[in-house]
CSV table of C-alpha atoms in Angstrom, one decimal:
chain,number,residue,atom,x,y,z
A,1,MET,CA,-66.5,77.0,-108.6
A,2,ARG,CA,-69.1,78.6,-106.4
A,3,THR,CA,-67.2,78.0,-103.2
A,4,SER,CA,-64.1,79.5,-104.6
A,5,LEU,CA,-66.1,82.5,-105.7
A,6,LEU,CA,-67.5,82.9,-102.3
A,7,PHE,CA,-64.1,82.5,-100.8
A,8,VAL,CA,-62.8,85.3,-103.0
A,9,LEU,CA,-65.8,87.5,-102.2
A,10,SER,CA,-65.3,87.0,-98.5
A,11,LEU,CA,-61.6,87.8,-98.8
A,12,LEU,CA,-62.5,91.0,-100.6
A,13,LEU,CA,-65.0,91.9,-98.0
A,14,SER,CA,-62.7,91.3,-95.1
A,15,ALA,CA,-60.0,93.3,-96.9
A,16,CYS,CA,-62.3,96.2,-97.5
A,17,SER,CA,-63.7,96.2,-94.0
A,18,GLY,CA,-60.1,97.0,-92.8
A,19,ILE,CA,-60.5,100.5,-94.2
A,20,ALA,CA,-62.8,102.8,-92.3
A,21,PRO,CA,-64.4,105.4,-94.5
A,22,ARG,CA,-62.6,108.7,-94.3
A,23,GLY,CA,-62.1,111.9,-96.2
A,24,SER,CA,-58.8,112.9,-97.7
A,25,GLY,CA,-59.0,116.7,-97.4
A,26,ASP,CA,-56.5,116.8,-94.5
A,27,LEU,CA,-54.0,114.3,-96.0
A,28,GLY,CA,-50.7,115.0,-97.6
A,29,VAL,CA,-47.4,113.6,-98.6
A,30,VAL,CA,-43.9,114.2,-97.5
A,31,ILE,CA,-41.1,113.3,-100.0
A,32,GLU,CA,-38.2,111.4,-98.6
A,33,ARG,CA,-35.8,112.4,-101.2
A,34,ALA,CA,-32.9,110.0,-100.7
A,35,ASP,CA,-35.0,106.9,-100.3
A,36,GLY,CA,-37.5,107.2,-103.1
A,37,SER,CA,-40.3,107.0,-100.7
A,38,VAL,CA,-43.2,109.2,-99.5
A,39,LYS,CA,-44.9,109.4,-96.1
A,40,ILE,CA,-48.6,109.9,-96.1
A,41,VAL,CA,-49.5,112.3,-93.4
A,42,ASP,CA,-52.7,113.6,-91.7
A,43,SER,CA,-52.5,117.3,-90.8
A,44,SER,CA,-55.4,117.1,-88.3
A,45,GLN,CA,-53.7,114.4,-86.3
A,46,ARG,CA,-50.3,115.7,-87.2
A,47,ALA,CA,-49.3,112.1,-87.7
A,48,VAL,CA,-47.8,109.7,-90.3
A,49,LEU,CA,-50.3,107.2,-91.6
A,50,ALA,CA,-48.1,105.2,-93.9
A,51,ARG,CA,-44.9,105.1,-95.9
A,52,VAL,CA,-45.0,104.2,-99.6
A,53,THR,CA,-41.7,103.1,-101.2
A,54,GLY,CA,-40.3,102.4,-104.6
A,55,LEU,CA,-40.8,105.7,-106.3
A,56,GLY,CA,-37.3,106.1,-107.8
A,57,ASP,CA,-35.1,109.2,-107.6
A,58,LEU,CA,-37.0,111.9,-105.8
A,59,SER,CA,-34.2,114.5,-105.5
A,60,HIS,CA,-36.4,117.2,-107.1
A,61,ALA,CA,-39.8,115.6,-106.7
A,62,SER,CA,-43.1,117.5,-106.9
A,63,VAL,CA,-46.7,116.3,-106.5
A,64,VAL,CA,-50.1,117.2,-107.8
A,65,PHE,CA,-53.4,115.7,-106.6
A,66,SER,CA,-56.4,114.3,-108.4
A,67,ARG,CA,-59.4,116.5,-108.0
A,68,ASP,CA,-61.1,114.0,-105.7
A,69,GLN,CA,-58.0,114.4,-103.5
A,70,ARG,CA,-57.5,110.7,-103.3
A,71,TYR,CA,-54.5,110.2,-105.6
A,72,ALA,CA,-51.1,111.9,-105.4
A,73,PHE,CA,-49.1,112.0,-108.7
A,74,VAL,CA,-45.4,112.1,-107.8
A,75,PHE,CA,-42.9,113.4,-110.5
A,76,GLY,CA,-39.4,112.1,-109.9
A,77,ARG,CA,-36.1,113.5,-111.1
A,78,ASP,CA,-35.5,110.3,-113.0
A,79,GLY,CA,-38.6,110.8,-115.1
A,80,GLY,CA,-40.7,108.4,-113.2
A,81,LEU,CA,-44.4,109.3,-112.7
A,82,SER,CA,-46.0,107.5,-109.8
A,83,LYS,CA,-49.6,107.4,-108.8
A,84,VAL,CA,-50.2,106.9,-105.0
A,85,ASP,CA,-53.5,106.0,-103.5
A,86,LEU,CA,-53.7,108.0,-100.3
A,87,LEU,CA,-56.6,106.0,-98.9
A,88,GLU,CA,-55.4,102.5,-99.7
A,89,GLN,CA,-51.9,103.8,-98.9
A,90,LYS,CA,-50.1,102.2,-101.8
A,91,LEU,CA,-48.4,102.8,-105.1
A,92,VAL,CA,-51.0,102.0,-107.7
A,93,GLN,CA,-49.1,102.7,-110.9
A,94,ARG,CA,-45.8,103.9,-112.2
A,95,VAL,CA,-44.5,104.9,-115.6
A,96,GLN,CA,-41.1,105.9,-116.7
A,97,GLN,CA,-41.9,108.9,-118.9
A,98,ALA,CA,-38.6,110.7,-119.5
A,99,GLY,CA,-34.9,110.6,-118.6
A,100,ASN,CA,-34.8,113.7,-116.4
A,101,SER,CA,-37.9,115.5,-115.1
A,102,ILE,CA,-38.6,118.5,-113.0
A,103,GLY,CA,-42.3,118.3,-112.1
A,104,GLY,CA,-45.8,118.5,-113.5
A,105,ALA,CA,-49.3,119.8,-113.3
A,106,ILE,CA,-52.9,118.7,-113.6
A,107,SER,CA,-55.5,120.0,-116.0
A,108,GLN,CA,-58.4,122.2,-115.1
A,109,ASP,CA,-60.9,119.3,-115.6
A,110,GLY,CA,-58.6,116.8,-113.8
A,111,SER,CA,-58.4,114.5,-116.8
A,112,LEU,CA,-54.8,115.1,-117.7
A,113,ILE,CA,-51.5,114.9,-115.8
A,114,VAL,CA,-48.7,116.8,-117.6
A,115,ALA,CA,-45.0,116.4,-116.9
A,116,GLN,CA,-42.3,118.9,-117.6
A,117,ASN,CA,-39.1,117.4,-118.7
A,118,TYR,CA,-35.4,118.4,-119.0
A,119,GLU,CA,-34.4,115.3,-121.0
A,120,PRO,CA,-35.9,115.0,-123.5
A,121,GLY,CA,-36.9,118.6,-123.2
A,122,GLY,CA,-40.7,119.1,-123.5
A,123,ILE,CA,-44.0,118.3,-121.9
A,124,LYS,CA,-46.0,115.1,-122.0
A,125,ALA,CA,-49.6,114.5,-121.1
A,126,PHE,CA,-51.1,111.4,-119.5
A,127,ARG,CA,-54.6,110.3,-118.7
A,128,THR,CA,-55.2,110.7,-115.0
A,129,ASP,CA,-57.0,107.4,-114.7
A,130,THR,CA,-54.7,105.1,-116.6
A,131,LEU,CA,-51.4,107.1,-117.0
A,132,GLU,CA,-51.6,106.3,-120.7
A,133,GLN,CA,-49.6,108.9,-122.7
A,134,VAL,CA,-51.9,111.0,-124.8
A,135,ALA,CA,-49.6,113.9,-126.0
A,136,ASP,CA,-45.9,114.6,-126.4
A,137,VAL,CA,-45.0,118.2,-127.1
A,138,PRO,CA,-41.2,118.6,-127.6
A,139,ALA,CA,-39.7,122.0,-126.6
A,140,GLU,CA,-37.9,122.4,-129.9
A,141,TYR,CA,-36.3,125.7,-130.8
A,142,GLY,CA,-33.9,127.1,-133.4
A,143,ASN,CA,-33.5,125.4,-136.8
A,144,ASP,CA,-31.6,122.3,-135.9
A,145,GLY,CA,-34.1,120.5,-133.7
A,146,LYS,CA,-32.5,121.3,-130.4
A,147,ARG,CA,-34.7,120.8,-127.4
A,148,SER,CA,-34.9,123.1,-124.3
A,149,LYS,CA,-35.3,122.2,-120.7
A,150,VAL,CA,-38.8,123.1,-119.6
A,151,VAL,CA,-39.5,124.9,-116.3
A,152,GLY,CA,-42.4,126.6,-114.5
A,153,LEU,CA,-45.2,124.5,-115.9
A,154,ALA,CA,-48.6,125.7,-114.7
A,155,ASP,CA,-52.2,124.8,-115.6
A,156,LEU,CA,-54.4,127.5,-117.1
A,157,PRO,CA,-58.2,127.4,-117.5
A,158,GLY,CA,-59.3,125.5,-120.6
A,159,ASN,CA,-56.9,122.6,-120.2
A,160,ARG,CA,-54.1,124.8,-121.3
A,161,PHE,CA,-50.6,124.8,-119.8
A,162,ALA,CA,-48.1,127.6,-119.6
A,163,TYR,CA,-44.4,126.9,-119.3
A,164,ALA,CA,-41.0,128.4,-119.9
A,165,LEU,CA,-37.9,127.2,-121.9
A,166,PHE,CA,-34.7,127.6,-119.9
A,167,ASP,CA,-32.4,127.2,-122.9
A,168,ALA,CA,-34.6,128.9,-125.5
A,169,GLY,CA,-35.6,131.9,-123.4
A,170,GLU,CA,-39.3,131.5,-124.3
A,171,ILE,CA,-42.7,131.3,-122.7
A,172,ARG,CA,-45.1,128.9,-124.3
A,173,ILE,CA,-48.8,128.0,-123.9
A,174,THR,CA,-50.0,124.6,-125.1
A,175,ASP,CA,-53.7,124.0,-125.4
A,176,LEU,CA,-54.5,120.4,-124.6
A,177,SER,CA,-58.3,120.7,-124.8
A,178,ASP,CA,-57.9,118.1,-127.6
A,179,PRO,CA,-54.8,116.2,-126.5
A,180,SER,CA,-54.5,114.5,-129.9
A,181,ARG,CA,-54.0,117.9,-131.4
A,182,PRO,CA,-52.0,120.1,-129.1
A,183,LYS,CA,-51.8,123.8,-130.2
A,184,THR,CA,-48.8,125.8,-129.0
A,185,GLN,CA,-48.2,129.5,-128.9
A,186,ARG,CA,-44.8,131.0,-128.2
A,187,TRP,CA,-43.2,134.3,-127.0
A,188,ALA,CA,-39.7,135.5,-126.4
A,189,ALA,CA,-39.2,135.9,-122.7
A,190,GLY,CA,-35.6,136.8,-121.9
A,191,LYS,CA,-32.5,135.1,-120.8
A,192,GLN,CA,-32.6,131.7,-118.9
A,193,PRO,CA,-36.1,131.6,-117.3
A,194,TYR,CA,-35.5,129.3,-114.3
A,195,ASP,CA,-39.0,128.9,-112.9
A,196,ALA,CA,-42.5,130.5,-113.2
A,197,LEU,CA,-45.8,130.9,-111.5
A,198,VAL,CA,-49.4,131.6,-112.4
A,199,THR,CA,-51.4,133.9,-110.2
A,200,PRO,CA,-54.3,132.2,-108.3
A,201,ASP,CA,-56.9,133.4,-110.8
A,202,GLY,CA,-55.0,131.8,-113.6
A,203,ARG,CA,-54.4,135.1,-115.3
A,204,TYR,CA,-50.8,136.2,-115.1
A,205,PHE,CA,-47.9,133.9,-115.9
A,206,ILE,CA,-44.6,135.2,-114.6
A,207,ALA,CA,-41.2,133.7,-115.3
A,208,GLY,CA,-38.1,134.5,-113.2
A,209,LEU,CA,-35.0,135.1,-115.3
A,210,PHE,CA,-31.6,133.9,-114.2
A,211,GLY,CA,-29.7,135.6,-117.1
A,212,GLU,CA,-31.1,139.1,-116.5
A,213,ASP,CA,-32.4,141.4,-113.9
A,214,GLY,CA,-36.1,141.2,-114.2
A,215,LEU,CA,-39.1,138.9,-114.8
A,216,ALA,CA,-41.2,138.1,-117.8
A,217,MET,CA,-44.9,138.5,-117.5
A,218,LEU,CA,-47.7,137.3,-119.8
A,219,ASP,CA,-51.3,138.3,-119.3
A,220,THR,CA,-53.0,135.1,-120.4
A,221,TRP,CA,-56.3,136.9,-120.7
A,222,GLN,CA,-54.8,139.2,-123.3
A,223,PRO,CA,-51.9,137.1,-124.8
A,224,GLU,CA,-52.0,139.3,-127.9
A,225,LEU,CA,-50.3,142.0,-125.8
A,226,GLY,CA,-47.2,139.8,-125.5
A,227,VAL,CA,-44.6,139.3,-122.8
A,228,LYS,CA,-43.9,142.4,-120.7
A,229,LYS,CA,-40.7,142.8,-118.6
A,230,VAL,CA,-41.4,143.6,-115.0
A,231,LEU,CA,-38.9,144.7,-112.3
A,232,SER,CA,-36.3,145.3,-115.0
A,233,GLY,CA,-32.9,146.2,-113.5
A,234,TYR,CA,-33.9,145.3,-109.9
A,235,GLY,CA,-30.3,144.5,-109.2
A,236,ARG,CA,-29.4,148.1,-110.0
A,237,GLY,CA,-26.3,147.1,-112.0
A,238,GLN,CA,-24.7,145.5,-109.0
A,239,GLU,CA,-22.8,142.2,-109.5
A,240,PRO,CA,-25.2,139.4,-108.4
A,241,LEU,CA,-24.2,137.2,-105.5
A,242,PRO,CA,-23.6,133.5,-106.3
A,243,VAL,CA,-26.9,131.5,-106.4
A,244,PHE,CA,-26.4,128.0,-104.9
A,245,LYS,CA,-30.0,127.0,-105.3
A,246,MET,CA,-32.5,128.4,-107.7
A,247,PRO,CA,-35.5,130.0,-106.1
A,248,HIS,CA,-38.9,128.4,-106.6
A,249,LEU,CA,-41.7,130.5,-107.8
A,250,ARG,CA,-44.6,128.0,-107.6
A,251,GLY,CA,-46.0,128.5,-104.1
A,252,TRP,CA,-46.4,132.2,-105.1
A,253,ALA,CA,-47.1,134.8,-102.5
A,254,GLN,CA,-49.9,137.2,-103.3
A,255,ALA,CA,-51.2,139.3,-100.5
A,256,GLY,CA,-53.1,142.5,-100.5
A,257,GLY,CA,-52.8,143.2,-104.2
A,258,ARG,CA,-49.1,142.7,-104.1
A,259,LEU,CA,-46.8,139.9,-105.2
A,260,TYR,CA,-43.8,138.9,-103.1
A,261,LEU,CA,-41.0,137.4,-105.2
A,262,PRO,CA,-37.5,136.1,-104.4
A,263,ALA,CA,-34.8,138.3,-106.0
A,264,ILE,CA,-32.1,136.2,-107.7
A,265,GLY,CA,-28.5,136.8,-106.7
A,266,ARG,CA,-29.7,139.3,-104.0
A,267,HIS,CA,-30.7,138.7,-100.5
A,268,GLU,CA,-34.0,140.4,-100.9
A,269,VAL,CA,-37.7,139.8,-101.4
A,270,LEU,CA,-39.2,142.0,-104.0
A,271,VAL,CA,-42.6,143.5,-103.6
A,272,VAL,CA,-44.7,144.3,-106.8
A,273,ASP,CA,-48.0,146.1,-107.1
A,274,MET,CA,-50.2,144.0,-109.3
A,275,GLN,CA,-52.2,147.0,-110.7
A,276,THR,CA,-49.1,148.9,-112.0
A,277,TRP,CA,-46.6,146.0,-112.0
A,278,GLN,CA,-44.1,148.5,-110.4
A,279,GLU,CA,-41.8,147.7,-107.6
A,280,VAL,CA,-43.2,149.1,-104.4
A,281,GLY,CA,-40.7,147.7,-102.0
A,282,ARG,CA,-37.9,145.3,-101.2
A,283,ILE,CA,-37.3,143.5,-98.0
A,284,ALA,CA,-33.7,142.6,-97.0
A,285,VAL,CA,-33.6,139.0,-95.8
A,286,ARG,CA,-30.9,136.7,-94.4
A,287,SER,CA,-29.8,135.0,-97.5
A,288,GLN,CA,-30.9,134.0,-101.0
A,289,PRO,CA,-34.6,133.3,-100.7
A,290,VAL,CA,-35.9,130.0,-102.2
A,291,PHE,CA,-39.6,129.8,-101.3
A,292,VAL,CA,-41.5,133.0,-100.6
A,293,MET,CA,-45.0,131.8,-99.5
A,294,ALA,CA,-48.0,133.6,-98.2
A,295,ARG,CA,-50.0,132.1,-95.4
A,296,PRO,CA,-53.3,131.4,-97.0
A,297,ASP,CA,-54.9,134.5,-95.4
A,298,GLY,CA,-52.2,136.6,-96.8
A,299,ARG,CA,-51.4,138.2,-93.5
A,300,GLU,CA,-47.8,137.0,-93.5
A,301,ILE,CA,-45.1,135.7,-95.8
A,302,TRP,CA,-42.8,132.9,-94.8
A,303,VAL,CA,-39.4,132.7,-96.5
A,304,ASN,CA,-36.7,130.0,-96.5
A,305,PHE,CA,-33.2,130.2,-98.0
A,306,ALA,CA,-30.6,128.6,-100.3
A,307,PHE,CA,-27.6,126.6,-99.3
A,308,PRO,CA,-25.3,127.4,-97.4
A,309,ASP,CA,-27.3,129.6,-95.1
A,310,ASN,CA,-30.4,127.5,-95.1
A,311,SER,CA,-31.3,126.7,-91.5
A,312,HIS,CA,-33.5,129.7,-90.8
A,313,VAL,CA,-37.0,130.8,-91.8
A,314,GLN,CA,-38.1,134.4,-91.7
A,315,VAL,CA,-41.6,135.8,-91.4
A,316,ILE,CA,-42.7,139.0,-93.1
A,317,ASP,CA,-45.7,141.0,-91.9
A,318,THR,CA,-47.6,142.1,-95.0
A,319,LEU,CA,-49.1,145.2,-93.4
A,320,THR,CA,-45.7,146.7,-92.4
A,321,GLN,CA,-43.5,144.9,-94.9
A,322,ARG,CA,-41.2,144.1,-92.0
A,323,ILE,CA,-39.6,141.0,-90.8
A,324,THR,CA,-41.3,140.0,-87.6
A,325,ASP,CA,-39.6,136.7,-86.8
A,326,THR,CA,-36.5,134.7,-87.6
A,327,LEU,CA,-37.0,131.0,-86.7
A,328,GLN,CA,-34.4,128.2,-86.5
A,329,PRO,CA,-36.3,125.0,-87.1
A,330,GLY,CA,-33.2,122.9,-87.6
A,331,LYS,CA,-30.5,122.1,-90.1
A,332,THR,CA,-31.4,122.7,-93.8
A,333,VAL,CA,-35.0,123.8,-94.2
A,334,LEU,CA,-36.0,122.7,-97.7
A,335,HIS,CA,-39.7,123.3,-98.0
A,336,MET,CA,-42.8,124.5,-96.2
A,337,GLU,CA,-46.5,123.9,-96.6
A,338,PHE,CA,-49.4,125.6,-94.9
A,339,THR,CA,-52.5,123.7,-93.9
A,340,PRO,CA,-55.5,124.9,-96.0
A,341,ARG,CA,-56.5,127.7,-93.7
A,342,GLY,CA,-53.0,128.4,-92.4
A,343,GLU,CA,-53.1,127.7,-88.7
A,344,GLN,CA,-50.1,125.4,-89.1
A,345,VAL,CA,-47.1,125.3,-91.3
A,346,TRP,CA,-45.1,122.1,-91.9
A,347,LEU,CA,-41.3,122.6,-92.5
A,348,SER,CA,-39.0,119.9,-93.9
A,349,VAL,CA,-35.7,119.9,-92.1
A,350,ARG,CA,-33.5,117.7,-94.3
A,351,ASP,CA,-30.3,117.2,-92.3
A,352,ASP,CA,-32.1,116.6,-89.1
A,353,ASN,CA,-34.3,114.0,-90.7
A,354,ARG,CA,-37.6,115.5,-89.5
A,355,VAL,CA,-40.5,117.6,-90.3
A,356,VAL,CA,-41.4,120.3,-87.8
A,357,VAL,CA,-44.9,121.5,-87.5
A,358,TYR,CA,-45.3,125.2,-86.3
A,359,ASP,CA,-48.3,127.0,-85.0
A,360,THR,CA,-48.4,130.1,-87.2
A,361,ALA,CA,-50.0,132.2,-84.5
A,362,THR,CA,-47.6,131.5,-81.7
A,363,ARG,CA,-44.7,130.6,-84.0
A,364,ARG,CA,-43.9,127.7,-81.8
A,365,PRO,CA,-43.2,124.1,-82.8
A,366,LEU,CA,-46.2,121.9,-82.1
A,367,GLN,CA,-44.8,118.6,-83.3
A,368,GLN,CA,-41.8,116.8,-84.8
A,369,ILE,CA,-42.2,114.0,-87.3
A,370,GLU,CA,-39.4,111.7,-88.3
A,371,ALA,CA,-38.7,111.5,-92.0
A,372,LEU,CA,-35.6,110.5,-93.9
A,373,SER,CA,-34.0,113.5,-95.7
A,374,PRO,CA,-37.4,115.1,-96.2
A,375,SER,CA,-37.9,117.6,-99.0
A,376,GLY,CA,-41.3,118.6,-100.5
A,377,ILE,CA,-44.4,118.6,-98.4
A,378,PHE,CA,-47.7,118.6,-100.3
A,379,PHE,CA,-51.3,118.8,-98.8
A,380,THR,CA,-54.3,117.6,-100.8
A,381,ALA,CA,-55.9,121.1,-100.7
A,382,ARG,CA,-53.6,121.9,-103.6
A,383,ALA,CA,-56.1,119.9,-105.7
A,384,ALA,CA,-58.5,122.8,-105.7
A,385,ARG,CA,-56.0,125.6,-106.6
A,386,ILE,CA,-55.1,126.8,-110.1
A,387,GLY,CA,-51.3,126.6,-110.6
A,388,PHE,CA,-50.8,123.8,-108.1
B,1,MET,CA,20.5,106.2,-133.0
B,2,ASN,CA,17.1,107.5,-133.8
B,3,VAL,CA,15.7,105.3,-131.0
B,4,HIS,CA,17.9,106.9,-128.5
B,5,ARG,CA,17.1,110.4,-129.5
B,6,ALA,CA,13.4,109.7,-129.3
B,7,GLY,CA,13.9,108.0,-125.9
B,8,ARG,CA,15.0,111.0,-123.9
B,9,PRO,CA,12.0,113.2,-124.3
B,10,ILE,CA,9.8,110.3,-123.4
B,11,ILE,CA,11.6,109.8,-120.1
B,12,VAL,CA,11.4,113.6,-119.4
B,13,VAL,CA,7.7,113.5,-120.2
B,14,CYS,CA,7.2,110.5,-118.0
B,15,ALA,CA,9.1,112.0,-115.1
B,16,ALA,CA,7.0,115.2,-115.5
B,17,GLY,CA,3.9,113.2,-115.7
B,18,LEU,CA,4.8,111.2,-112.6
B,19,ALA,CA,5.6,114.4,-110.7
B,20,LEU,CA,2.2,115.8,-111.7
B,21,LEU,CA,0.6,112.6,-110.7
B,22,PHE,CA,2.2,112.9,-107.2
B,23,VAL,CA,1.1,116.5,-106.9
B,24,GLY,CA,-2.4,115.4,-108.0
B,25,LEU,CA,-2.4,112.6,-105.5
B,26,ALA,CA,-1.3,114.8,-102.7
B,27,HIS,CA,-4.1,117.2,-103.7
B,28,ALA,CA,-6.6,114.4,-104.0
B,29,GLY,CA,-6.1,112.8,-100.6
B,30,ASP,CA,-3.6,114.2,-98.0
B,31,ASP,CA,-5.1,117.6,-97.4
B,32,VAL,CA,-8.7,116.4,-96.9
B,33,SER,CA,-9.4,114.5,-93.6
B,34,PRO,CA,-11.7,111.6,-93.6
B,35,ALA,CA,-14.3,113.5,-91.6
B,36,ARG,CA,-14.1,116.4,-94.1
B,37,GLN,CA,-14.4,113.9,-96.9
B,38,ARG,CA,-17.7,112.7,-95.5
B,39,GLU,CA,-18.9,116.2,-95.3
B,40,LEU,CA,-17.9,116.8,-98.9
B,41,VAL,CA,-19.8,113.6,-100.0
B,42,HIS,CA,-22.9,115.0,-98.3
B,43,LEU,CA,-22.4,118.4,-99.9
B,44,VAL,CA,-22.0,117.1,-103.4
B,45,ARG,CA,-24.9,114.6,-103.2
B,46,GLN,CA,-27.3,116.9,-101.5
B,47,ASP,CA,-26.4,120.5,-102.5
B,48,CYS,CA,-24.6,120.1,-105.8
B,49,GLY,CA,-27.4,117.6,-106.3
B,50,ALA,CA,-30.0,120.4,-106.2
B,51,CYS,CA,-28.8,121.3,-109.7
B,52,HIS,CA,-27.0,118.1,-110.8
B,53,GLY,CA,-29.4,115.6,-109.3
B,54,LEU,CA,-28.9,113.4,-106.3
B,55,THR,CA,-27.6,110.6,-108.6
B,56,LEU,CA,-25.5,113.3,-110.4
B,57,GLN,CA,-27.3,112.3,-113.7
B,58,GLY,CA,-27.9,116.0,-114.3
B,59,GLY,CA,-30.7,118.5,-113.9
B,60,LEU,CA,-30.3,122.2,-114.6
B,61,GLY,CA,-26.6,121.4,-114.4
B,62,ALA,CA,-24.8,118.9,-116.6
B,63,PRO,CA,-24.4,115.2,-115.6
B,64,LEU,CA,-21.4,114.6,-113.3
B,65,THR,CA,-21.1,110.9,-113.7
B,66,ALA,CA,-17.8,109.3,-114.5
B,67,VAL,CA,-19.0,108.5,-118.0
B,68,ALA,CA,-20.2,112.0,-118.6
B,69,LEU,CA,-16.9,113.5,-117.4
B,70,ARG,CA,-14.7,110.8,-119.0
B,71,ASP,CA,-12.4,113.0,-121.2
B,72,LYS,CA,-12.3,116.0,-118.9
B,73,PRO,CA,-9.1,116.9,-117.0
B,74,ALA,CA,-9.4,117.1,-113.2
B,75,ASP,CA,-7.8,120.5,-113.0
B,76,GLY,CA,-10.5,122.0,-115.3
B,77,LEU,CA,-13.3,120.4,-113.2
B,78,ALA,CA,-11.7,121.7,-110.0
B,79,ALA,CA,-11.5,125.2,-111.5
B,80,THR,CA,-15.1,125.1,-112.5
B,81,ILE,CA,-16.1,124.1,-109.0
B,82,LEU,CA,-14.0,126.9,-107.4
B,83,HIS,CA,-14.8,129.6,-109.8
B,84,GLY,CA,-18.1,128.6,-111.4
B,85,ARG,CA,-18.9,129.3,-115.1
B,86,PRO,CA,-19.8,132.9,-115.6
B,87,GLY,CA,-22.9,133.3,-117.8
B,88,THR,CA,-24.2,129.9,-116.7
B,89,ALA,CA,-26.0,128.8,-113.5
B,90,MET,CA,-22.8,127.1,-112.2
B,91,PRO,CA,-21.9,129.2,-109.1
B,92,PRO,CA,-18.4,129.5,-107.6
B,93,PHE,CA,-17.8,127.5,-104.5
B,94,LYS,CA,-14.5,129.2,-103.5
B,95,SER,CA,-16.2,130.7,-100.4
B,96,MET,CA,-16.9,127.2,-99.1
B,97,LEU,CA,-14.2,125.0,-100.6
B,98,ASP,CA,-10.4,125.3,-100.8
B,99,GLU,CA,-8.2,124.1,-103.7
B,100,ALA,CA,-7.5,120.7,-102.2
B,101,GLU,CA,-11.1,120.0,-101.5
B,102,ALA,CA,-12.1,121.0,-105.1
B,103,GLN,CA,-9.4,118.7,-106.4
B,104,TRP,CA,-10.6,115.9,-104.2
B,105,ILE,CA,-14.2,116.3,-105.4
B,106,ALA,CA,-13.0,116.4,-109.0
B,107,ALA,CA,-10.9,113.3,-108.5
B,108,GLN,CA,-13.9,111.5,-107.0
B,109,LEU,CA,-16.3,112.6,-109.7
B,110,LEU,CA,-13.9,111.2,-112.3
B,111,LYS,CA,-13.8,107.8,-110.5
B,112,GLY,CA,-17.6,107.7,-109.9
B,113,PHE,CA,-18.7,109.7,-106.9
B,114,PRO,CA,-19.1,107.8,-103.6
B,115,ARG,CA,-22.6,107.3,-102.1
B,116,GLU,CA,-23.6,108.7,-98.7
B,117,ASN,CA,-24.1,106.0,-96.1
């Protein structure tokens, strides 16, 4: 008995001694969308540390991090929710929480992971530590129990979550401060909200509308004022161009009191003044913008594009509102992620099966990292940001 | 007598059906080279997959599995692919695909779309 205990103890000790203590603030994950795997990467070394497999269908995967930045929660298209330990480099838990899912968020206090689902339409909350389900809030609308696809989920202060309903044309806020008694408020938002963002202070929740020219904005500090339409009629009545991929709004670009947003059906980035909520500019870009992201210092905005013209990235100077660079990182650039202070940006180049790391000052590639059909790239610094 | 009278229209219908089938087959295979077929498989899995899911089980767009499309005619699907569905998020692909390619994709969707290798 005692010898076997000692044996187990010594095994444990030798196992543990294999892992040198290290922080996780410079770690991240790269989604390999076709293979259901993620690569754990280190942005200081610009290297791959490990590959974790068995995460299901990751064709539209997104990731949030625990507040200690040790665990990545990966939301798969197939409704799988996987918890990956970045330090032990392994999958620690996986639940099948829906039939078709689009992403998720983490609560302000870090205790809840919330998934946003297309099928069955709604949101569900899970304990961060055990992934035990603690709340299920269907996105029902109308009188016959129909459920809407949920998009644009964002955490708000007070363990509240804002999201939009694609089919119902609504914005909702669900308060999960007591998960056993979710409280939901709802507002009409406009036709077919396709994604949304919350500003970095957690105040303004803004949904992009596919079915009309404009965006729906809710001031969550004064929700009694209701939803306001901003940038109404930005298409100026012109027939929209076909949209082969929906823009993404999370990963917002706020810089110098302005918000930079992808137009839909137009090859433009729209610039909005956040005091007046009026359009103060629009910047013609190569194609339909997908991600419009500010470098963390706000000095420049990087933009990638929708299929079929998706092999370029453009850089906008926020002082002059001009395009200063057009880069060609490779075939099909799906996503980009800045290091926390913005000296590097990592770009996933799907059809070249690699991630390219650029120096944002010189705009030159620093490194190429192999990855199978890479899509999202997520660094742990997101753990400390509202809306990520 | 009655049997004979009923027989003729059936033959006509069958002949028309066969002719349509041949037209369909020609559309579904001959005009699309194997190299282009590989490109189309990549396009559908990856870029239609942005809305319909990599496994085509659906996303913002409807599921495109053989089961989901079971009762839908190929021509209608091909028309949706080429011209989109106004008022919905389904965009027209006519700037990138021709009629034969859309027919080929529709035929493959109905059979269960091939995987990429």
